[in-house]
GROMACS .gro file of C-alpha atoms in nm:
model
  117
    1UNK     CA    1   0.292  -3.162   7.314
    2UNK     CA    2   0.465  -2.988   7.025
    3UNK     CA    3   0.358  -3.037   6.666
    4UNK     CA    4   0.599  -3.106   6.381
    5UNK     CA    5   0.565  -3.077   6.005
    6UNK     CA    6   0.755  -3.330   5.797
    7UNK     CA    7   0.778  -3.195   5.441
    8UNK     CA    8   0.838  -3.477   5.197
    9UNK     CA    9   1.068  -3.367   4.916
   10UNK     CA   10   1.097  -3.581   4.604
   11UNK     CA   11   1.256  -3.562   4.261
   12UNK     CA   12   0.934  -3.498   4.070
   13UNK     CA   13   1.057  -3.651   3.744
   14UNK     CA   14   1.172  -3.972   3.917
   15UNK     CA   15   0.847  -4.005   4.114
   16UNK     CA   16   0.624  -3.950   3.809
   17UNK     CA   17   0.513  -4.314   3.790
   18UNK     CA   18   0.394  -4.300   4.149
   19UNK     CA   19   0.413  -4.546   4.436
   20UNK     CA   20   0.373  -4.921   4.383
   21UNK     CA   21   0.073  -5.106   4.530
   22UNK     CA   22   0.311  -5.267   4.782
   23UNK     CA   23   0.439  -4.927   4.894
   24UNK     CA   24   0.084  -4.799   4.928
   25UNK     CA   25   0.001  -5.097   5.150
   26UNK     CA   26   0.306  -5.036   5.372
   27UNK     CA   27   0.223  -4.667   5.386
   28UNK     CA   28  -0.136  -4.745   5.488
   29UNK     CA   29  -0.014  -4.973   5.767
   30UNK     CA   30   0.229  -4.709   5.899
   31UNK     CA   31  -0.036  -4.436   5.881
   32UNK     CA   32  -0.275  -4.658   6.079
   33UNK     CA   33  -0.006  -4.726   6.342
   34UNK     CA   34   0.080  -4.356   6.372
   35UNK     CA   35  -0.288  -4.262   6.399
   36UNK     CA   36  -0.352  -4.521   6.673
   37UNK     CA   37  -0.043  -4.394   6.860
   38UNK     CA   38  -0.192  -4.043   6.855
   39UNK     CA   39   0.106  -3.907   6.662
   40UNK     CA   40  -0.032  -3.845   6.313
   41UNK     CA   41  -0.268  -3.548   6.290
   42UNK     CA   42  -0.283  -3.520   5.909
   43UNK     CA   43  -0.099  -3.636   5.600
   44UNK     CA   44  -0.141  -3.605   5.224
   45UNK     CA   45   0.039  -3.607   4.893
   46UNK     CA   46   0.042  -3.303   4.667
   47UNK     CA   47  -0.042  -3.271   4.298
   48UNK     CA   48   0.248  -3.221   4.053
   49UNK     CA   49   0.396  -2.873   4.017
   50UNK     CA   50   0.242  -2.851   3.669
   51UNK     CA   51  -0.091  -2.808   3.849
   52UNK     CA   52   0.038  -2.551   4.099
   53UNK     CA   53   0.114  -2.181   4.117
   54UNK     CA   54   0.372  -1.973   4.302
   55UNK     CA   55   0.270  -1.642   4.450
   56UNK     CA   56   0.565  -1.412   4.520
   57UNK     CA   57   0.587  -1.081   4.702
   58UNK     CA   58   0.895  -0.872   4.625
   59UNK     CA   59   0.959  -0.499   4.634
   60UNK     CA   60   0.597  -0.430   4.723
   61UNK     CA   61   0.468  -0.619   4.417
   62UNK     CA   62   0.285  -0.950   4.384
   63UNK     CA   63   0.341  -1.192   4.100
   64UNK     CA   64   0.186  -1.530   4.018
   65UNK     CA   65   0.370  -1.796   3.820
   66UNK     CA   66   0.190  -2.110   3.706
   67UNK     CA   67   0.370  -2.445   3.709
   68UNK     CA   68   0.550  -2.650   3.609
   69UNK     CA   69   0.858  -2.500   3.768
   70UNK     CA   70   1.146  -2.617   3.550
   71UNK     CA   71   1.418  -2.483   3.781
   72UNK     CA   72   1.296  -2.701   4.068
   73UNK     CA   73   1.432  -3.055   4.064
   74UNK     CA   74   1.331  -3.148   4.417
   75UNK     CA   75   0.980  -3.042   4.520
   76UNK     CA   76   0.752  -3.086   4.819
   77UNK     CA   77   0.545  -3.390   4.721
   78UNK     CA   78   0.354  -3.433   5.047
   79UNK     CA   79   0.354  -3.374   5.419
   80UNK     CA   80   0.282  -3.528   5.757
   81UNK     CA   81   0.162  -3.325   6.054
   82UNK     CA   82   0.264  -3.501   6.376
   83UNK     CA   83   0.227  -3.440   6.747
   84UNK     CA   84   0.528  -3.582   6.929
   85UNK     CA   85   0.693  -3.545   7.269
   86UNK     CA   86   1.005  -3.397   7.106
   87UNK     CA   87   1.198  -3.355   6.780
   88UNK     CA   88   1.377  -3.688   6.827
   89UNK     CA   89   1.045  -3.874   6.824
   90UNK     CA   90   0.930  -3.682   6.513
   91UNK     CA   91   1.256  -3.778   6.340
   92UNK     CA   92   1.214  -4.146   6.435
   93UNK     CA   93   0.864  -4.158   6.280
   94UNK     CA   94   0.999  -3.981   5.971
   95UNK     CA   95   1.281  -4.238   5.940
   96UNK     CA   96   1.024  -4.518   5.954
   97UNK     CA   97   0.828  -4.349   5.675
   98UNK     CA   98   1.138  -4.321   5.457
   99UNK     CA   99   1.244  -4.683   5.518
  100UNK     CA  100   0.918  -4.831   5.380
  101UNK     CA  101   1.007  -4.702   5.032
  102UNK     CA  102   1.180  -4.911   4.768
  103UNK     CA  103   1.551  -4.846   4.710
  104UNK     CA  104   1.496  -4.664   4.377
  105UNK     CA  105   1.320  -4.375   4.557
  106UNK     CA  106   1.519  -4.067   4.656
  107UNK     CA  107   1.330  -3.878   4.925
  108UNK     CA  108   1.427  -3.610   5.173
  109UNK     CA  109   1.204  -3.512   5.463
  110UNK     CA  110   1.251  -3.182   5.637
  111UNK     CA  111   1.118  -3.199   5.995
  112UNK     CA  112   1.035  -2.869   6.162
  113UNK     CA  113   0.854  -2.779   6.481
  114UNK     CA  114   0.545  -2.563   6.442
  115UNK     CA  115   0.559  -2.240   6.638
  116UNK     CA  116   0.257  -2.222   6.869
  117UNK     CA  117   0.080  -1.902   6.972
   0.00000   0.00000   0.00000
């Protein structure tokens, strides 16, 4: 079965206060359901961009820039690695993840199949 990566993009400034205890509970329940269904292979949140670095290769040269990255409003805040029968199933699980959030959250998930081999 193909694997899919759902990259969770958030407005870092709006998500600074973090998820509520209620959201964490709903997220835990969904993660448990996805794990039991054999869909979820791995998931995690990421530290803020202030604690990250960007490594760039351009014109044969490498450069490293430490965060925060002021030009980036929406950043990858986490991911879910899923094994699903097809893209439609991966999108359905991603929709369920988005719907457990409170209305004040603005989140975009980019779902992409992982190239095997």
